[in-house]
Short mmCIF file of C-alpha atoms and ligand atoms in Angstrom, two decimals:
data_model
loop_
_atom_site.label_atom_id
_atom_site.label_comp_id
_atom_site.label_asym_id
_atom_site.label_seq_id
_atom_site.Cartn_x
_atom_site.Cartn_y
_atom_site.Cartn_z
CA MET A 272 -6.03 14.20 -22.60
CA ILE A 273 -3.46 12.55 -20.37
CA ALA A 274 -4.70 14.73 -17.50
CA GLN A 275 -8.28 13.45 -17.78
CA GLU A 276 -7.07 9.88 -18.00
CA LEU A 277 -4.99 10.33 -14.84
CA VAL A 278 -7.94 11.78 -12.96
CA ASN A 279 -10.22 8.97 -14.12
CA THR A 280 -7.77 6.24 -13.13
CA ALA A 281 -7.06 7.81 -9.73
CA LYS A 282 -10.79 8.09 -9.03
CA LYS A 283 -11.43 4.49 -10.13
CA LEU A 284 -8.72 3.21 -7.80
CA VAL A 285 -10.51 4.64 -4.75
CA ALA A 286 -14.13 4.28 -5.90
CA GLY A 287 -16.80 2.63 -3.74
CA ASP A 288 -15.49 0.37 -1.04
CA LYS A 289 -12.54 -1.07 -2.94
CA GLY A 290 -8.85 -0.62 -2.22
CA LEU A 291 -5.43 -1.56 -3.54
CA LEU A 292 -3.66 -4.84 -3.02
CA ALA A 293 0.08 -4.36 -2.58
CA MET A 294 1.76 -7.54 -3.87
CA ASP A 295 4.99 -5.79 -4.72
CA GLU A 296 7.39 -7.19 -2.15
CA SER A 297 10.88 -7.18 -3.61
CA ASN A 298 12.32 -10.65 -4.28
CA SER A 299 14.46 -10.41 -1.15
CA THR A 300 11.53 -9.39 1.09
CA CYS A 301 9.32 -12.07 -0.43
CA ASN A 302 12.09 -14.66 0.08
CA LYS A 303 12.50 -13.62 3.72
CA ARG A 304 8.77 -14.13 4.33
CA PHE A 305 8.92 -17.49 2.52
CA ALA A 306 11.98 -18.59 4.53
CA LYS A 307 10.14 -18.04 7.83
CA LEU A 308 7.47 -20.52 6.70
CA GLY A 309 9.84 -23.02 5.08
CA ILE A 310 8.68 -22.15 1.55
CA PRO A 311 11.39 -22.52 -1.13
CA GLN A 312 12.85 -19.15 -2.13
CA THR A 313 12.68 -19.67 -5.88
CA GLU A 314 11.26 -17.74 -8.81
CA GLU A 315 8.73 -20.55 -9.35
CA ALA A 316 7.52 -20.40 -5.73
CA ARG A 317 7.11 -16.62 -5.98
CA ARG A 318 5.22 -17.09 -9.27
CA ALA A 319 2.94 -19.76 -7.80
CA TYR A 320 2.19 -17.53 -4.80
CA ARG A 321 1.38 -14.53 -6.95
CA GLU A 322 -0.82 -16.75 -9.18
CA LEU A 323 -2.71 -17.80 -6.05
CA ILE A 324 -3.30 -14.13 -5.25
CA VAL A 325 -4.40 -12.90 -8.68
CA THR A 326 -6.70 -15.88 -9.27
CA THR A 327 -8.49 -15.56 -5.92
CA PRO A 328 -12.20 -15.92 -6.72
CA GLY A 329 -14.02 -12.61 -6.17
CA LEU A 330 -10.80 -10.61 -5.65
CA GLU A 331 -12.37 -7.81 -7.68
CA ASP A 332 -15.23 -7.45 -5.18
CA TYR A 333 -13.03 -5.32 -2.90
CA ILE A 334 -9.83 -4.75 -4.89
CA SER A 335 -9.62 -2.03 -7.54
CA GLY A 336 -5.92 -2.25 -8.34
CA ALA A 337 -2.97 -4.55 -7.67
CA ILE A 338 0.65 -3.44 -7.38
CA LEU A 339 3.09 -5.81 -9.10
CA THR A 340 6.89 -5.91 -9.31
CA ASP A 341 9.21 -6.04 -12.29
CA GLU A 342 9.40 -9.84 -11.92
CA THR A 343 5.66 -10.34 -11.43
CA ILE A 344 4.49 -8.11 -14.27
CA ARG A 345 6.40 -10.43 -16.64
CA GLN A 346 5.00 -13.66 -15.17
CA LYS A 347 2.11 -15.84 -16.28
CA ALA A 348 -0.42 -18.16 -14.72
CA LYS A 349 -0.04 -21.90 -15.35
CA ASP A 350 -2.44 -21.67 -18.29
CA GLY A 351 -0.11 -19.16 -19.99
CA MET A 352 -2.19 -16.05 -19.28
CA PRO A 353 0.02 -13.12 -18.17
CA PHE A 354 -0.88 -11.88 -14.67
CA VAL A 355 -1.66 -8.45 -16.14
CA LYS A 356 -4.34 -10.04 -18.33
CA VAL A 357 -5.72 -12.10 -15.43
CA LEU A 358 -6.15 -8.88 -13.45
CA GLU A 359 -7.63 -6.95 -16.37
CA ALA A 360 -10.12 -9.75 -17.06
CA ALA A 361 -11.32 -9.39 -13.46
CA GLY A 362 -11.62 -5.61 -13.83
CA ILE A 363 -8.62 -4.96 -11.56
CA ILE A 364 -6.22 -2.22 -12.66
CA PRO A 365 -2.58 -3.38 -12.85
CA GLY A 366 0.03 -1.22 -11.11
CA ILE A 367 3.79 -1.51 -10.62
CA LYS A 368 6.36 -0.61 -7.98
CA VAL A 369 9.21 1.28 -9.66
CA ASP A 370 11.56 2.35 -6.88
CA ALA A 371 14.83 0.49 -6.48
CA GLY A 372 14.60 0.32 -2.69
CA ALA A 373 15.50 2.46 0.32
CA LYS A 374 19.30 2.60 0.74
CA ASP A 375 21.49 3.99 3.52
CA MET A 376 21.75 7.74 3.07
CA ALA A 377 25.34 8.99 2.91
CA ALA A 378 26.42 11.04 5.96
CA HIS A 379 23.07 10.27 7.65
CA PRO A 380 23.53 7.31 10.03
CA GLY A 381 20.31 5.33 10.48
CA GLU A 382 18.47 7.14 7.67
CA LYS A 383 17.36 6.01 4.21
CA ILE A 384 16.99 7.51 0.77
CA THR A 385 15.08 5.72 -1.97
CA GLU A 386 16.86 5.10 -5.27
CA GLY A 387 15.52 4.46 -8.76
CA LEU A 388 15.16 7.74 -10.69
CA ASP A 389 17.88 6.92 -13.23
CA GLY A 390 16.31 5.55 -16.40
CA LEU A 391 12.83 5.83 -14.87
CA ARG A 392 11.31 7.57 -17.92
CA ASP A 393 12.18 4.56 -20.12
CA ARG A 394 11.02 2.01 -17.56
CA LEU A 395 7.69 3.83 -17.19
CA ALA A 396 7.18 3.71 -20.96
CA GLU A 397 7.80 -0.05 -20.94
CA TYR A 398 5.48 -0.72 -17.99
CA SER A 399 2.76 1.40 -19.58
CA GLN A 400 3.04 -0.70 -22.72
CA MET A 401 2.75 -3.83 -20.61
CA GLY A 402 -0.57 -2.60 -19.20
CA ALA A 403 0.30 -0.81 -15.95
CA ARG A 404 -1.91 2.21 -15.25
CA PHE A 405 -0.55 3.28 -11.88
CA VAL A 406 2.79 3.24 -10.14
CA LYS A 407 4.21 3.14 -6.61
CA TRP A 408 7.37 4.55 -5.00
CA ARG A 409 8.12 4.17 -1.28
CA ALA A 410 10.26 6.49 0.82
CA VAL A 411 11.21 5.42 4.34
CA LEU A 412 11.55 7.75 7.33
CA VAL A 413 12.91 6.39 10.59
CA ILE A 414 12.10 7.96 13.98
CA GLY A 415 14.99 7.93 16.47
CA GLY A 416 17.23 10.23 18.48
CA GLY A 417 17.54 13.37 16.34
CA ILE A 418 16.07 11.70 13.26
CA PRO A 419 14.52 12.04 10.76
CA SER A 420 16.76 14.96 9.81
CA ARG A 421 15.55 17.88 7.68
CA SER A 422 17.91 16.84 4.93
CA CYS A 423 16.55 13.27 4.82
CA ILE A 424 12.93 14.46 4.79
CA GLU A 425 13.67 16.97 2.03
CA ALA A 426 15.73 14.60 -0.13
CA ASN A 427 13.01 11.94 0.00
CA ALA A 428 10.23 14.48 -0.64
CA GLN A 429 12.04 15.86 -3.66
CA THR A 430 12.66 12.37 -5.01
CA LEU A 431 8.99 11.41 -4.54
CA ALA A 432 7.93 14.55 -6.43
CA ARG A 433 10.36 13.94 -9.30
CA TYR A 434 9.08 10.37 -9.57
CA ALA A 435 5.44 11.56 -9.50
CA ALA A 436 6.02 14.14 -12.25
CA LEU A 437 7.65 11.50 -14.48
CA CYS A 438 4.73 9.12 -13.90
CA GLN A 439 2.16 11.73 -14.89
CA GLU A 440 4.16 12.60 -17.99
CA ALA A 441 3.85 8.91 -18.95
CA GLY A 442 0.09 8.86 -18.25
CA LEU A 443 0.52 6.75 -15.10
CA VAL A 444 -1.04 7.63 -11.73
CA PRO A 445 1.67 7.98 -9.07
CA VAL A 446 1.00 6.51 -5.66
CA VAL A 447 3.21 8.63 -3.42
CA GLU A 448 4.31 6.65 -0.36
CA PRO A 449 6.27 8.38 2.39
CA GLU A 450 6.32 5.76 5.16
CA VAL A 451 7.18 6.82 8.71
CA LEU A 452 8.17 3.47 10.26
CA MET A 453 6.57 1.99 13.38
CA ASP A 454 9.93 0.70 14.66
CA GLY A 455 11.09 2.27 17.93
CA ASP A 456 9.71 3.39 21.26
CA HIS A 457 8.45 6.83 20.19
CA THR A 458 5.07 8.09 21.33
CA LEU A 459 1.95 8.71 19.25
CA GLU A 460 2.60 12.47 19.55
CA ARG A 461 6.10 12.12 18.13
CA CYS A 462 4.81 10.04 15.18
CA SER A 463 2.16 12.66 14.58
CA GLU A 464 4.72 15.50 14.61
CA VAL A 465 7.05 13.66 12.21
CA THR A 466 4.25 12.51 9.87
CA GLU A 467 2.87 16.05 9.70
CA ASP A 468 6.29 17.48 8.88
CA VAL A 469 6.94 14.81 6.24
CA LEU A 470 3.56 15.28 4.53
CA HIS A 471 3.90 19.09 4.52
CA THR A 472 7.29 18.77 2.89
CA VAL A 473 6.09 16.18 0.36
CA PHE A 474 3.12 18.29 -0.74
CA GLY A 475 5.36 21.37 -0.98
CA GLN A 476 7.62 19.47 -3.35
CA LEU A 477 4.71 17.99 -5.33
CA TYR A 478 3.44 21.53 -5.87
CA ARG A 479 6.84 22.89 -6.85
CA GLN A 480 7.42 20.07 -9.32
CA ARG A 481 4.01 20.63 -10.93
CA VAL A 482 2.38 17.37 -10.02
CA MET A 483 -1.36 17.41 -10.68
CA LEU A 484 -2.90 16.53 -7.32
CA GLU A 485 -6.15 15.28 -8.87
CA GLY A 486 -4.19 12.60 -10.73
CA MET A 487 -2.28 11.03 -7.81
CA LEU A 488 -2.89 9.06 -4.62
CA LEU A 489 -1.16 9.36 -1.25
CA LYS A 490 -0.09 6.18 0.56
CA PRO A 491 0.88 7.19 4.10
CA ASN A 492 1.36 5.40 7.39
CA MET A 493 -1.35 5.62 10.00
CA VAL A 494 -0.19 7.75 12.94
CA LEU A 495 0.79 5.19 15.60
CA PRO A 496 2.99 4.93 18.68
CA GLY A 497 6.23 2.99 18.07
CA LEU A 498 5.99 -0.78 18.46
CA ASP A 499 8.13 -0.60 21.64
CA CYS A 500 6.38 2.44 23.15
CA PRO A 501 5.05 1.45 26.59
CA LYS A 502 1.93 3.58 26.01
CA GLN A 503 -0.20 2.06 23.24
CA GLU A 504 -3.39 3.87 22.23
CA THR A 505 -7.01 3.00 21.56
CA THR A 506 -8.37 2.61 18.04
CA ASP A 507 -10.42 5.79 18.40
CA VAL A 508 -7.47 7.91 19.51
CA ILE A 509 -5.38 6.61 16.61
CA ALA A 510 -8.21 7.34 14.18
CA ASP A 511 -8.61 10.91 15.52
CA VAL A 512 -4.91 11.75 15.49
CA THR A 513 -4.35 10.24 12.04
CA VAL A 514 -7.25 12.11 10.45
CA ARG A 515 -6.24 15.39 12.12
CA CYS A 516 -2.72 15.01 10.76
CA LEU A 517 -4.03 14.34 7.24
CA LEU A 518 -6.51 17.24 7.37
CA ARG A 519 -3.63 19.57 8.18
CA THR A 520 -1.45 18.41 5.31
CA VAL A 521 -3.28 16.76 2.39
CA PRO A 522 -4.98 19.14 -0.06
CA PRO A 523 -8.63 18.38 -0.89
CA ALA A 524 -7.72 18.04 -4.58
CA VAL A 525 -6.13 14.65 -3.85
CA PRO A 526 -8.81 12.03 -4.61
CA GLY A 527 -7.73 9.38 -2.15
CA ILE A 528 -5.53 8.22 0.67
CA THR A 529 -4.60 4.53 0.62
CA PHE A 530 -2.91 3.52 3.86
CA LEU A 531 -0.05 1.04 4.10
CA SER A 532 -0.31 -1.42 6.99
CA GLY A 533 3.31 -1.14 8.11
CA GLY A 534 3.44 -4.22 10.35
CA GLN A 535 0.13 -3.78 12.19
CA SER A 536 -1.86 -6.98 12.59
CA ALA A 537 -4.46 -7.59 9.90
CA GLU A 538 -7.29 -7.07 12.39
CA LEU A 539 -5.92 -3.82 13.83
CA ALA A 540 -5.35 -2.35 10.37
CA SER A 541 -8.99 -3.06 9.47
CA ALA A 542 -10.31 -1.77 12.82
CA ARG A 543 -8.35 1.49 12.61
CA LEU A 544 -9.34 2.20 9.00
CA ASN A 545 -12.92 1.45 10.00
CA ALA A 546 -12.81 3.84 12.98
CA MET A 547 -11.60 6.66 10.73
CA ASN A 548 -14.44 6.09 8.28
CA VAL A 549 -17.06 5.71 11.03
CA SER A 550 -16.13 9.04 12.63
CA PHE A 551 -15.11 11.17 9.66
CA LYS A 552 -16.05 9.72 6.26
CA SER A 553 -18.93 12.10 5.53
CA ARG A 554 -16.77 15.15 6.35
CA LEU A 555 -13.58 14.33 4.48
CA PRO A 556 -12.53 15.73 1.07
CA TRP A 557 -10.71 12.52 0.06
CA ALA A 558 -11.54 8.81 0.21
CA LEU A 559 -9.85 6.89 3.06
CA SER A 560 -8.86 3.52 1.65
CA PHE A 561 -6.21 0.82 1.91
CA SER A 562 -3.18 -0.42 0.03
CA PHE A 563 -2.08 -3.15 2.41
CA ALA A 564 0.45 -5.87 1.74
CA ARG A 565 1.05 -7.75 5.00
CA ALA A 566 -2.37 -6.94 6.50
CA VAL A 567 -4.08 -8.56 3.52
CA GLN A 568 -1.63 -11.30 2.56
CA GLN A 569 -0.05 -12.61 5.76
CA PRO A 570 -2.90 -14.92 6.94
CA ALA A 571 -3.13 -16.41 3.43
CA LEU A 572 0.62 -16.91 3.16
CA GLU A 573 0.68 -18.72 6.51
CA ILE A 574 -2.08 -21.08 5.37
CA TRP A 575 -0.53 -21.73 1.96
CA GLN A 576 2.97 -22.69 3.15
CA GLY A 577 3.95 -23.28 -0.46
CA LYS A 578 1.60 -26.27 -0.78
CA GLU A 579 -0.94 -26.57 -3.58
CA ILE A 580 -3.39 -28.48 -1.33
CA PHE A 581 -3.79 -25.36 0.83
CA ALA A 582 -4.19 -22.93 -2.07
CA ALA A 583 -8.00 -22.75 -1.99
CA GLU A 584 -8.07 -22.17 1.78
CA ALA A 585 -5.39 -19.50 1.45
CA GLN A 586 -7.48 -17.77 -1.23
CA GLU A 587 -10.47 -17.79 1.12
CA ALA A 588 -8.37 -16.13 3.81
CA LEU A 589 -7.14 -13.52 1.34
CA TYR A 590 -10.68 -12.84 0.18
CA HIS A 591 -11.82 -12.54 3.77
CA ARG A 592 -9.23 -9.82 4.48
CA THR A 593 -10.23 -7.86 1.39
CA LYS A 594 -13.86 -8.14 2.50
CA CYS A 595 -13.02 -6.88 6.02
CA ASN A 596 -11.16 -3.92 4.53
CA GLY A 597 -14.01 -3.20 2.11
CA ALA A 598 -16.29 -3.11 5.17
CA ALA A 599 -13.80 -0.80 6.92
CA ARG A 600 -14.04 1.58 3.96
CA ARG A 601 -17.79 1.78 4.51
CA GLY A 602 -17.36 2.04 8.29
CA GLU A 603 -19.14 -1.30 8.66
CA TYR A 604 -16.33 -3.55 9.90
CA TYR A 605 -16.99 -5.24 13.24
CA ALA A 606 -14.81 -7.56 15.33
CA ALA A 607 -17.21 -10.51 14.97
CA MET A 608 -16.30 -10.64 11.27
CA GLU A 609 -13.09 -12.28 12.52
CA ASN A 610 -14.93 -14.90 14.56
CA PRO A 611 -14.14 -18.37 13.15
CA VAL A 612 -17.84 -19.34 13.05
CA THR A 613 -18.84 -16.17 11.18
CA LEU A 614 -15.85 -16.71 8.93
CA ARG A 615 -16.87 -20.26 8.08
CA LYS A 616 -20.44 -19.12 7.33
CA ALA A 617 -19.17 -16.30 5.16
CA ARG A 618 -17.03 -18.77 3.20
CA LYS A 619 -20.00 -21.02 2.61
CA GLY A 620 -22.54 -18.30 1.90
P1 13P Q 866 2.51 -3.15 4.19
O1 13P Q 866 1.02 -2.98 4.12
O2 13P Q 866 2.95 -4.54 4.50
O3 13P Q 866 3.16 -2.10 5.04
O4 13P Q 866 3.06 -2.90 2.74
C1 13P Q 866 2.59 -1.83 2.04
C2 13P Q 866 3.58 -1.47 1.02
O5 13P Q 866 3.28 -1.44 -0.13
C3 13P Q 866 4.92 -1.14 1.47
O6 13P Q 866 5.57 -0.45 0.46
#
């Protein structure tokens, strides 16, 4: 019956117009983002910030699942309620990031391999007991001169597939995240070529390692030109190229695709997801959804600044981003949603 449970959970995570909230920054990444805003880099500050997120009024309107970390899944709100219970009470499915980070790959200058398979079976059993129902693992592919190499793509794909098989064995839905980074001056075409190659390789490995496609989700990058590429592209071109790349590589048995934001602005991430759903939604075999971290959290974090007096306003900003992305899932996001007057009305209404 594990198989049916996996299918049900995967479907629930991408149902309707809801998406995933990635709040699984490692302690060091979270501390770096805090440092930029002068927020203390302590366990208590991280706990307070994550409490702000999980107690955002109405979070469940557009969020189906939230991805926690090993630290966060063990933390509680001020009233003593574990975060997992706070999420469950709101009808949000708790998830957990289980990789141990992308490390320099030996003999592959500039490339990364994600670690964390050792002991994973036991960790999955513990997280399942704590209430997690889905899991995330991120692989990182860098575009540069002569990279990513075949060996890096294959090593990461094999690792993702081994992780996914272990998750399904434990009754947990794997979110498979091969991220082709935006860093660099590469063109849209080059990102498309690399993303297509990576996804082909990943699905080959998932098949070989007997991962049930109906019980998993894919979390890819959108296909974008590098941040330093002189030729940037329109929203519609990005939507077309991204969907074409996914149609060529992602089997229809996969229930959903939940994009990462990867350093795009919050508004662009919403607009691009929206454009894909406007043009293609009715013709696609899988749901096109979101699993953003920065593109949902960053405006809220900047308002909060570690100060309790700004918590309610930060929650409104977080809610607003989830609402914009819910609209983008329906293909009903429009730029005026970002207008400060509309925003204020939406907060009041
Ligand atoms: P971003 O949306 O900030 O890219 O984060 C998504 C994520 O979960 C990275 O692993």
